[in-house]
PDB file of C-alpha atoms in Angstrom:
ATOM      1  CA  MET E   1      80.462  85.607 113.180  1.00 60.00           C
ATOM      2  CA  LYS E   2      84.113  84.502 112.793  1.00 73.00           C
ATOM      3  CA  GLU E   3      85.341  87.783 111.305  1.00 79.00           C
ATOM      4  CA  THR E   4      86.280  90.725 113.535  1.00 85.00           C
ATOM      5  CA  PHE E   5      84.823  94.211 112.904  1.00 83.00           C
ATOM      6  CA  ASN E   6      88.240  95.322 111.585  1.00 85.00           C
ATOM      7  CA  GLN E   7      88.393  92.421 109.102  1.00 88.00           C
ATOM      8  CA  ILE E   8      84.909  93.110 107.796  1.00 91.00           C
ATOM      9  CA  TYR E   9      85.592  96.832 107.439  1.00 89.00           C
ATOM     10  CA  GLU E  10      89.014  96.356 105.801  1.00 88.00           C
ATOM     11  CA  ASP E  11      87.705  93.798 103.277  1.00 92.00           C
ATOM     12  CA  MET E  12      84.820  96.019 102.307  1.00 93.00           C
ATOM     13  CA  THR E  13      87.023  99.074 102.037  1.00 89.00           C
ATOM     14  CA  LYS E  14      89.526  97.245  99.798  1.00 89.00           C
ATOM     15  CA  ARG E  15      86.756  96.330  97.377  1.00 92.00           C
ATOM     16  CA  LEU E  16      85.808  99.960  97.128  1.00 91.00           C
ATOM     17  CA  TYR E  17      89.147 100.995  95.635  1.00 87.00           C
ATOM     18  CA  VAL E  18      90.392  97.792  94.040  1.00 91.00           C
ATOM     19  CA  PRO E  19      90.326  97.911  91.080  1.00 93.00           C
ATOM     20  CA  MET E  20      90.362 101.610  90.312  1.00 92.00           C
ATOM     21  CA  VAL E  21      91.618 104.176  87.815  1.00 93.00           C
ATOM     22  CA  PHE E  22      92.568 107.612  89.065  1.00 89.00           C
ATOM     23  CA  TYR E  23      94.848 110.616  88.506  1.00 89.00           C
ATOM     24  CA  ILE E  24      96.122 113.741  90.347  1.00 85.00           C
ATOM     25  CA  PRO E  25      95.022 116.941  88.578  1.00 87.00           C
ATOM     26  CA  ARG E  26      97.844 119.453  88.355  1.00 87.00           C
ATOM     27  CA  ARG E  27      95.541 122.443  88.020  1.00 86.00           C
ATOM     28  CA  ILE E  28      94.189 121.796  91.471  1.00 81.00           C
ATOM     29  CA  TRP E  29      97.586 121.697  93.060  1.00 79.00           C
ATOM     30  CA  ASN E  30      98.569 124.881  91.195  1.00 84.00           C
ATOM     31  CA  GLN E  31      95.886 126.679  93.144  1.00 79.00           C
ATOM     32  CA  PHE E  32      98.072 126.263  96.241  1.00 76.00           C
ATOM     33  CA  ASP E  33     101.523 126.960  94.787  1.00 80.00           C
ATOM     34  CA  LYS E  34     101.620 127.338  91.014  1.00 83.00           C
ATOM     35  CA  GLU E  35     105.336 128.234  90.847  1.00 85.00           C
ATOM     36  CA  LYS E  36     106.312 125.062  92.751  1.00 86.00           C
ATOM     37  CA  TRP E  37     103.940 122.466  91.274  1.00 82.00           C
ATOM     38  CA  ASN E  38     104.176 123.737  87.724  1.00 86.00           C
ATOM     39  CA  ASP E  39     107.849 122.826  87.642  1.00 87.00           C
ATOM     40  CA  LYS E  40     108.720 120.240  84.978  1.00 86.00           C
ATOM     41  CA  GLU E  41     110.226 118.036  87.725  1.00 85.00           C
ATOM     42  CA  TYR E  42     106.675 117.143  88.689  1.00 83.00           C
ATOM     43  CA  ASN E  43     105.565 116.088  85.215  1.00 83.00           C
ATOM     44  CA  ASN E  44     105.491 112.379  86.250  1.00 80.00           C
ATOM     45  CA  LEU E  45     103.290 113.141  89.222  1.00 80.00           C
ATOM     46  CA  PHE E  46     100.385 115.011  87.755  1.00 87.00           C
ATOM     47  CA  ASP E  47      97.753 114.213  85.036  1.00 91.00           C
ATOM     48  CA  LYS E  48      98.865 110.633  84.610  1.00 91.00           C
ATOM     49  CA  VAL E  49      96.352 107.798  84.876  1.00 93.00           C
ATOM     50  CA  VAL E  50      97.190 105.202  87.506  1.00 90.00           C
ATOM     51  CA  LEU E  51      95.547 101.753  87.431  1.00 92.00           C
ATOM     52  CA  ILE E  52      95.097  99.713  90.586  1.00 89.00           C
ATOM     53  CA  LYS E  53      94.513  96.184  89.305  1.00 91.00           C
ATOM     54  CA  PRO E  54      92.200  93.610  90.920  1.00 92.00           C
ATOM     55  CA  ASP E  55      95.212  91.994  92.677  1.00 90.00           C
ATOM     56  CA  GLY E  56      96.156  95.288  94.322  1.00 85.00           C
ATOM     57  CA  SER E  57      99.223  95.998  92.173  1.00 86.00           C
ATOM     58  CA  ASN E  58      99.413  99.462  90.653  1.00 83.00           C
ATOM     59  CA  ALA E  59     101.366 101.405  88.080  1.00 85.00           C
ATOM     60  CA  LEU E  60     101.041 104.214  85.525  1.00 89.00           C
ATOM     61  CA  LEU E  61      98.664 103.080  82.780  1.00 91.00           C
ATOM     62  CA  ASN E  62     100.919 104.170  79.903  1.00 85.00           C
ATOM     63  CA  ASN E  63      98.154 103.713  77.301  1.00 80.00           C
ATOM     64  CA  GLU E  64      97.592 100.078  78.213  1.00 90.00           C
ATOM     65  CA  GLN E  65      94.095  98.651  78.282  1.00 94.00           C
ATOM     66  CA  SER E  66      92.216  99.084  81.556  1.00 95.00           C
ATOM     67  CA  SER E  67      88.504  98.556  81.020  1.00 95.00           C
ATOM     68  CA  HIS E  68      88.697  94.766  81.355  1.00 95.00           C
ATOM     69  CA  HIS E  69      90.049  95.317  84.892  1.00 96.00           C
ATOM     70  CA  ILE E  70      87.383  97.868  85.853  1.00 97.00           C
ATOM     71  CA  MET E  71      84.550  95.691  84.498  1.00 96.00           C
ATOM     72  CA  ILE E  72      84.710  93.587  87.661  1.00 96.00           C
ATOM     73  CA  LYS E  73      84.093  96.675  89.819  1.00 97.00           C
ATOM     74  CA  LYS E  74      80.377  95.998  90.048  1.00 96.00           C
ATOM     75  CA  GLU E  75      81.006  92.438  91.072  1.00 96.00           C
ATOM     76  CA  ARG E  76      83.315  93.559  93.906  1.00 96.00           C
ATOM     77  CA  LEU E  77      80.803  96.140  95.102  1.00 97.00           C
ATOM     78  CA  ASP E  78      78.031  93.527  94.969  1.00 97.00           C
ATOM     79  CA  LEU E  79      80.094  91.458  97.435  1.00 97.00           C
ATOM     80  CA  ASN E  80      79.971  94.445  99.785  1.00 97.00           C
ATOM     81  CA  THR E  81      76.205  94.570  99.430  1.00 96.00           C
ATOM     82  CA  PHE E  82      75.897  90.849 100.269  1.00 96.00           C
ATOM     83  CA  LYS E  83      78.158  91.364 103.278  1.00 95.00           C
ATOM     84  CA  LEU E  84      76.021  94.255 104.586  1.00 95.00           C
ATOM     85  CA  LEU E  85      72.925  92.126 104.226  1.00 94.00           C
ATOM     86  CA  GLU E  86      74.654  89.260 106.043  1.00 94.00           C
ATOM     87  CA  ILE E  87      75.975  91.243 108.995  1.00 93.00           C
ATOM     88  CA  GLN E  88      72.733  93.194 109.379  1.00 92.00           C
ATOM     89  CA  GLY E  89      71.178  89.932 110.627  1.00 89.00           C
ATOM     90  CA  ASP E  90      74.117  88.906 112.765  1.00 90.00           C
ATOM     91  CA  LEU E  91      74.847  92.133 114.632  1.00 90.00           C
ATOM     92  CA  ASP E  92      72.751  94.284 116.944  1.00 90.00           C
ATOM     93  CA  THR E  93      71.624  97.655 115.662  1.00 89.00           C
ATOM     94  CA  ARG E  94      74.366  99.658 117.321  1.00 90.00           C
ATOM     95  CA  GLN E  95      77.132  97.398 116.006  1.00 90.00           C
ATOM     96  CA  PHE E  96      75.716  97.356 112.484  1.00 92.00           C
ATOM     97  CA  ASP E  97      75.221 101.090 112.352  1.00 91.00           C
ATOM     98  CA  PHE E  98      78.828 101.593 113.430  1.00 90.00           C
ATOM     99  CA  ILE E  99      80.220  99.589 110.544  1.00 92.00           C
ATOM    100  CA  LEU E 100      77.630 100.960 108.084  1.00 93.00           C
ATOM    101  CA  ASN E 101      78.430 104.593 108.921  1.00 90.00           C
ATOM    102  CA  LYS E 102      82.151 104.052 108.603  1.00 89.00           C
ATOM    103  CA  TYR E 103      81.612 102.338 105.282  1.00 92.00           C
ATOM    104  CA  ILE E 104      79.308 104.923 103.778  1.00 90.00           C
ATOM    105  CA  THR E 105      81.784 107.662 104.718  1.00 85.00           C
ATOM    106  CA  GLN E 106      84.336 106.088 102.395  1.00 84.00           C
ATOM    107  CA  LEU E 107      81.654 105.141  99.791  1.00 89.00           C
ATOM    108  CA  ASP E 108      80.625 108.790  99.674  1.00 85.00           C
ATOM    109  CA  PHE E 109      84.235 109.837  99.098  1.00 79.00           C
ATOM    110  CA  ILE E 110      84.773 107.198  96.332  1.00 84.00           C
ATOM    111  CA  LYS E 111      81.461 108.273  94.720  1.00 88.00           C
ATOM    112  CA  ARG E 112      82.373 111.929  94.584  1.00 83.00           C
ATOM    113  CA  ILE E 113      85.925 111.457  93.401  1.00 84.00           C
ATOM    114  CA  SER E 114      84.874 109.024  90.656  1.00 88.00           C
ATOM    115  CA  MET E 115      82.231 111.442  89.445  1.00 89.00           C
ATOM    116  CA  TRP E 116      84.690 114.326  89.457  1.00 86.00           C
ATOM    117  CA  MET E 117      87.350 112.424  87.586  1.00 89.00           C
ATOM    118  CA  PHE E 118      84.883 111.182  84.932  1.00 93.00           C
ATOM    119  CA  GLU E 119      83.747 114.751  84.336  1.00 91.00           C
ATOM    120  CA  ASN E 120      87.272 116.267  84.196  1.00 91.00           C
ATOM    121  CA  VAL E 121      89.713 113.606  82.965  1.00 94.00           C
ATOM    122  CA  GLN E 122      89.336 114.515  79.319  1.00 94.00           C
ATOM    123  CA  LYS E 123      90.352 118.082  79.867  1.00 92.00           C
ATOM    124  CA  ASP E 124      93.138 117.283  82.294  1.00 93.00           C
ATOM    125  CA  ILE E 125      94.930 114.569  80.379  1.00 93.00           C
ATOM    126  CA  GLU E 126      96.046 115.129  76.797  1.00 87.00           C
ATOM    127  CA  SER E 127      95.518 112.467  74.191  1.00 89.00           C
ATOM    128  CA  LEU E 128      93.372 110.367  76.507  1.00 94.00           C
ATOM    129  CA  LYS E 129      92.410 107.077  74.918  1.00 95.00           C
ATOM    130  CA  GLN E 130      88.727 106.414  74.463  1.00 95.00           C
ATOM    131  CA  GLU E 131      89.238 103.041  76.143  1.00 96.00           C
ATOM    132  CA  THR E 132      90.673 104.710  79.181  1.00 96.00           C
ATOM    133  CA  TYR E 133      87.817 107.164  79.313  1.00 97.00           C
ATOM    134  CA  LEU E 134      85.468 104.181  79.181  1.00 97.00           C
ATOM    135  CA  SER E 135      87.163 102.839  82.315  1.00 97.00           C
ATOM    136  CA  PHE E 136      86.371 106.040  84.235  1.00 97.00           C
ATOM    137  CA  GLN E 137      82.771 105.824  82.979  1.00 97.00           C
ATOM    138  CA  LEU E 138      82.404 102.147  84.031  1.00 97.00           C
ATOM    139  CA  GLN E 139      83.889 102.940  87.341  1.00 97.00           C
ATOM    140  CA  GLN E 140      81.590 105.872  87.992  1.00 96.00           C
ATOM    141  CA  LYS E 141      78.511 103.895  86.955  1.00 97.00           C
ATOM    142  CA  ALA E 142      79.274 100.905  89.197  1.00 97.00           C
ATOM    143  CA  ILE E 143      79.933 103.108  92.205  1.00 96.00           C
ATOM    144  CA  ILE E 144      76.839 105.240  91.737  1.00 96.00           C
ATOM    145  CA  GLU E 145      74.639 102.160  91.373  1.00 96.00           C
ATOM    146  CA  HIS E 146      76.088 100.722  94.587  1.00 97.00           C
ATOM    147  CA  TRP E 147      75.581 104.036  96.385  1.00 95.00           C
ATOM    148  CA  LYS E 148      71.919 104.155  95.330  1.00 93.00           C
ATOM    149  CA  TYR E 149      71.259 100.610  96.528  1.00 94.00           C
ATOM    150  CA  VAL E 150      72.884 101.245  99.910  1.00 94.00           C
ATOM    151  CA  LYS E 151      71.009 104.516 100.285  1.00 90.00           C
ATOM    152  CA  GLU E 152      67.646 102.939  99.512  1.00 90.00           C
ATOM    153  CA  ASN E 153      68.083  99.739 101.544  1.00 91.00           C
ATOM    154  CA  PHE E 154      70.034 100.610 104.688  1.00 87.00           C
ATOM    155  CA  VAL E 155      69.462 103.071 107.471  1.00 64.00           C
ATOM    156  CA  GLY E 156      72.204 105.413 108.541  1.00 57.00           C
ATOM    157  CA  ILE E 157      72.978 106.753 105.041  1.00 55.00           C
ATOM    158  CA  THR E 158      71.326 110.051 105.815  1.00 51.00           C
ATOM    159  CA  GLN E 159      74.235 110.959 108.037  1.00 55.00           C
ATOM    160  CA  ILE E 160      76.225 111.842 104.925  1.00 56.00           C
ATOM    161  CA  ASN E 161      75.600 115.459 104.029  1.00 52.00           C
ATOM    162  CA  LYS E 162      74.394 116.252 100.525  1.00 51.00           C
ATOM    163  CA  THR E 163      77.376 117.075  98.308  1.00 46.00           C
ATOM    164  CA  THR E 164      77.291 120.230  96.237  1.00 40.00           C
ATOM    165  CA  ASN E 165      79.552 121.594  93.506  1.00 40.00           C
ATOM    166  CA  GLU E 166      80.454 124.475  95.780  1.00 35.00           C
ATOM    167  CA  ILE E 167      82.799 122.477  97.956  1.00 43.00           C
ATOM    168  CA  VAL E 168      86.507 122.699  97.011  1.00 49.00           C
ATOM    169  CA  LEU E 169      89.673 120.920  98.043  1.00 47.00           C
ATOM    170  CA  ASN E 170      91.073 122.517 101.178  1.00 49.00           C
ATOM    171  CA  LYS E 171      94.571 122.668 102.581  1.00 50.00           C
ATOM    172  CA  LYS E 172      93.936 119.851 105.051  1.00 53.00           C
ATOM    173  CA  ASP E 173      92.970 117.592 102.145  1.00 51.00           C
ATOM    174  CA  PHE E 174      96.071 118.774 100.233  1.00 48.00           C
ATOM    175  CA  LYS E 175      98.307 117.786 103.138  1.00 52.00           C
ATOM    176  CA  SER E 176      96.668 114.355 103.336  1.00 52.00           C
ATOM    177  CA  PHE E 177      97.209 113.768  99.668  1.00 47.00           C
ATOM    178  CA  LYS E 178     100.865 114.741  99.916  1.00 50.00           C
ATOM    179  CA  GLU E 179     101.298 112.329 102.820  1.00 51.00           C
ATOM    180  CA  PHE E 180      99.903 109.599 100.613  1.00 44.00           C
ATOM    181  CA  MET E 181     102.663 110.265  98.074  1.00 40.00           C
ATOM    182  CA  ASN E 182     105.234 109.078 100.575  1.00 42.00           C
ATOM    183  CA  PRO E 183     106.948 105.708 100.047  1.00 34.00           C
ATOM    184  CA  SER E 184     104.446 103.892 102.248  1.00 31.00           C
ATOM    185  CA  GLY E 185     101.602 104.526  99.769  1.00 42.00           C
ATOM    186  CA  ILE E 186     100.590 104.054  96.145  1.00 40.00           C
ATOM    187  CA  PHE E 187     102.530 106.786  94.446  1.00 42.00           C
ATOM    188  CA  PRO E 188     106.120 105.528  94.642  1.00 43.00           C
ATOM    189  CA  SER E 189     105.453 102.892  92.023  1.00 43.00           C
ATOM    190  CA  ALA E 190     103.404 105.181  89.874  1.00 40.00           C
ATOM    191  CA  THR E 191     105.349 108.434  90.095  1.00 38.00           C
ATOM    192  CA  GLN E 192     108.710 107.502  91.616  1.00 40.00           C
ATOM    193  CA  THR E 193     108.597 110.085  94.398  1.00 35.00           C
ATOM    194  CA  LYS E 194     110.746 110.344  97.459  1.00 34.00           C
ATOM    195  CA  SER E 195     110.086 111.831 100.876  1.00 32.00           C
ATOM    196  CA  LYS E 196     112.396 114.122 102.790  1.00 34.00           C
ATOM    197  CA  ALA E 197     112.188 115.119 106.445  1.00 30.00           C
ATOM    198  CA  ARG E 198     110.298 118.295 105.788  1.00 33.00           C
ATOM    199  CA  GLU E 199     107.019 118.288 103.850  1.00 35.00           C
ATOM    200  CA  GLU E 200     107.931 121.301 101.679  1.00 38.00           C
ATOM    201  CA  ASP E 201     111.006 119.455 100.464  1.00 36.00           C
ATOM    202  CA  LEU E 202     109.054 116.709  98.757  1.00 36.00           C
ATOM    203  CA  LYS E 203     110.578 116.126  95.328  1.00 44.00           C
ATOM    204  CA  PRO E 204     109.939 113.355  92.736  1.00 44.00           C
ATOM    205  CA  GLN E 205     112.815 111.302  91.488  1.00 45.00           C
ATOM    206  CA  LYS E 206     113.626 110.904  87.858  1.00 49.00           C
ATOM    207  CA  GLN E 207     111.356 108.232  86.300  1.00 47.00           C
ATOM    208  CA  LYS E 208     112.658 104.726  86.674  1.00 47.00           C
ATOM    209  CA  LYS E 209     111.378 101.372  85.657  1.00 46.00           C
ATOM    210  CA  VAL E 210     108.003 101.004  87.251  1.00 41.00           C
ATOM    211  CA  LYS E 211     107.681  98.416  90.032  1.00 41.00           C
ATOM    212  CA  LYS E 212     104.367  97.130  91.165  1.00 39.00           C
ATOM    213  CA  ILE E 213     103.694  97.274  94.904  1.00 37.00           C
ATOM    214  CA  LEU E 214     100.761  96.066  96.941  1.00 39.00           C
ATOM    215  CA  VAL E 215      98.643  98.798  98.466  1.00 40.00           C
ATOM    216  CA  THR E 216      97.909  97.661 102.034  1.00 44.00           C
ATOM    217  CA  GLU E 217      94.401  97.968 103.362  1.00 40.00           C
ATOM    218  CA  GLU E 218      95.727  99.950 106.318  1.00 46.00           C
ATOM    219  CA  GLU E 219      97.313 102.641 104.161  1.00 44.00           C
ATOM    220  CA  ALA E 220      94.356 102.971 101.802  1.00 43.00           C
ATOM    221  CA  THR E 221      91.878 103.033 104.723  1.00 40.00           C
ATOM    222  CA  ASP E 222      93.836 105.697 106.517  1.00 45.00           C
ATOM    223  CA  PHE E 223      94.018 107.796 103.326  1.00 43.00           C
ATOM    224  CA  LEU E 224      90.366 107.548 102.449  1.00 41.00           C
ATOM    225  CA  LEU E 225      89.319 108.351 105.990  1.00 40.00           C
ATOM    226  CA  ARG E 226      91.455 111.526 106.120  1.00 44.00           C
ATOM    227  CA  THR E 227      90.911 112.825 102.607  1.00 40.00           C
ATOM    228  CA  VAL E 228      87.840 114.547 101.160  1.00 34.00           C
ATOM    229  CA  PHE E 229      88.558 115.151  97.469  1.00 38.00           C
ATOM    230  CA  ASN E 230      85.866 117.766  96.735  1.00 37.00           C
ATOM    231  CA  MET E 231      86.670 120.130  93.914  1.00 38.00           C
ATOM    232  CA  LYS E 232      85.207 122.435  91.377  1.00 40.00           C
ATOM    233  CA  SER E 233      86.565 123.031  87.906  1.00 36.00           C
TER     234      SER E 233
END
């Protein structure tokens, strides 16, 4: 096996979130500090659909078409299935279980956030295009199908606790999401935010011309590992 464990894991992780459509729900953040986050200065941060394209570039969707990008999601996830089948025969049980359990932790997160967004995006985003809604639906379907196959065909999946609708976003998750808004992550290109020395001083800049940036595997991996985006409406 020429690839290192890190290479295998990073490639599989990237295919989980690229391509992807997502948004940050304002009403969730208002639960923590309504007076602060409801300020109009944050209008470009919340309830805006962001598209991560197959090449890793990302930007606010701005009513552009997205479903043709998300249609390849199943193909990307199938590559992860093939890779799991391949390394299952190449690695000993302990090595394979290590990679599998790290992978399904992130797969579980992606599954839950995609399901939540599909169920809530229409009430959180005004004048949502039907084509954009279809993208959320396609994304959810591809991820759920992938989850079911992994669950049925690989051991180790039972280590993920059953998710219920009673789990909510906690302050630790909130802090992780805020850290992801910093200039090293996705959100600068999508929301034009800036980071100050103290966390409570985080303020978005006025909207400028959107620039596409590449989301590194390291940044996204770190974010997904630290963040559990469980909510209830």
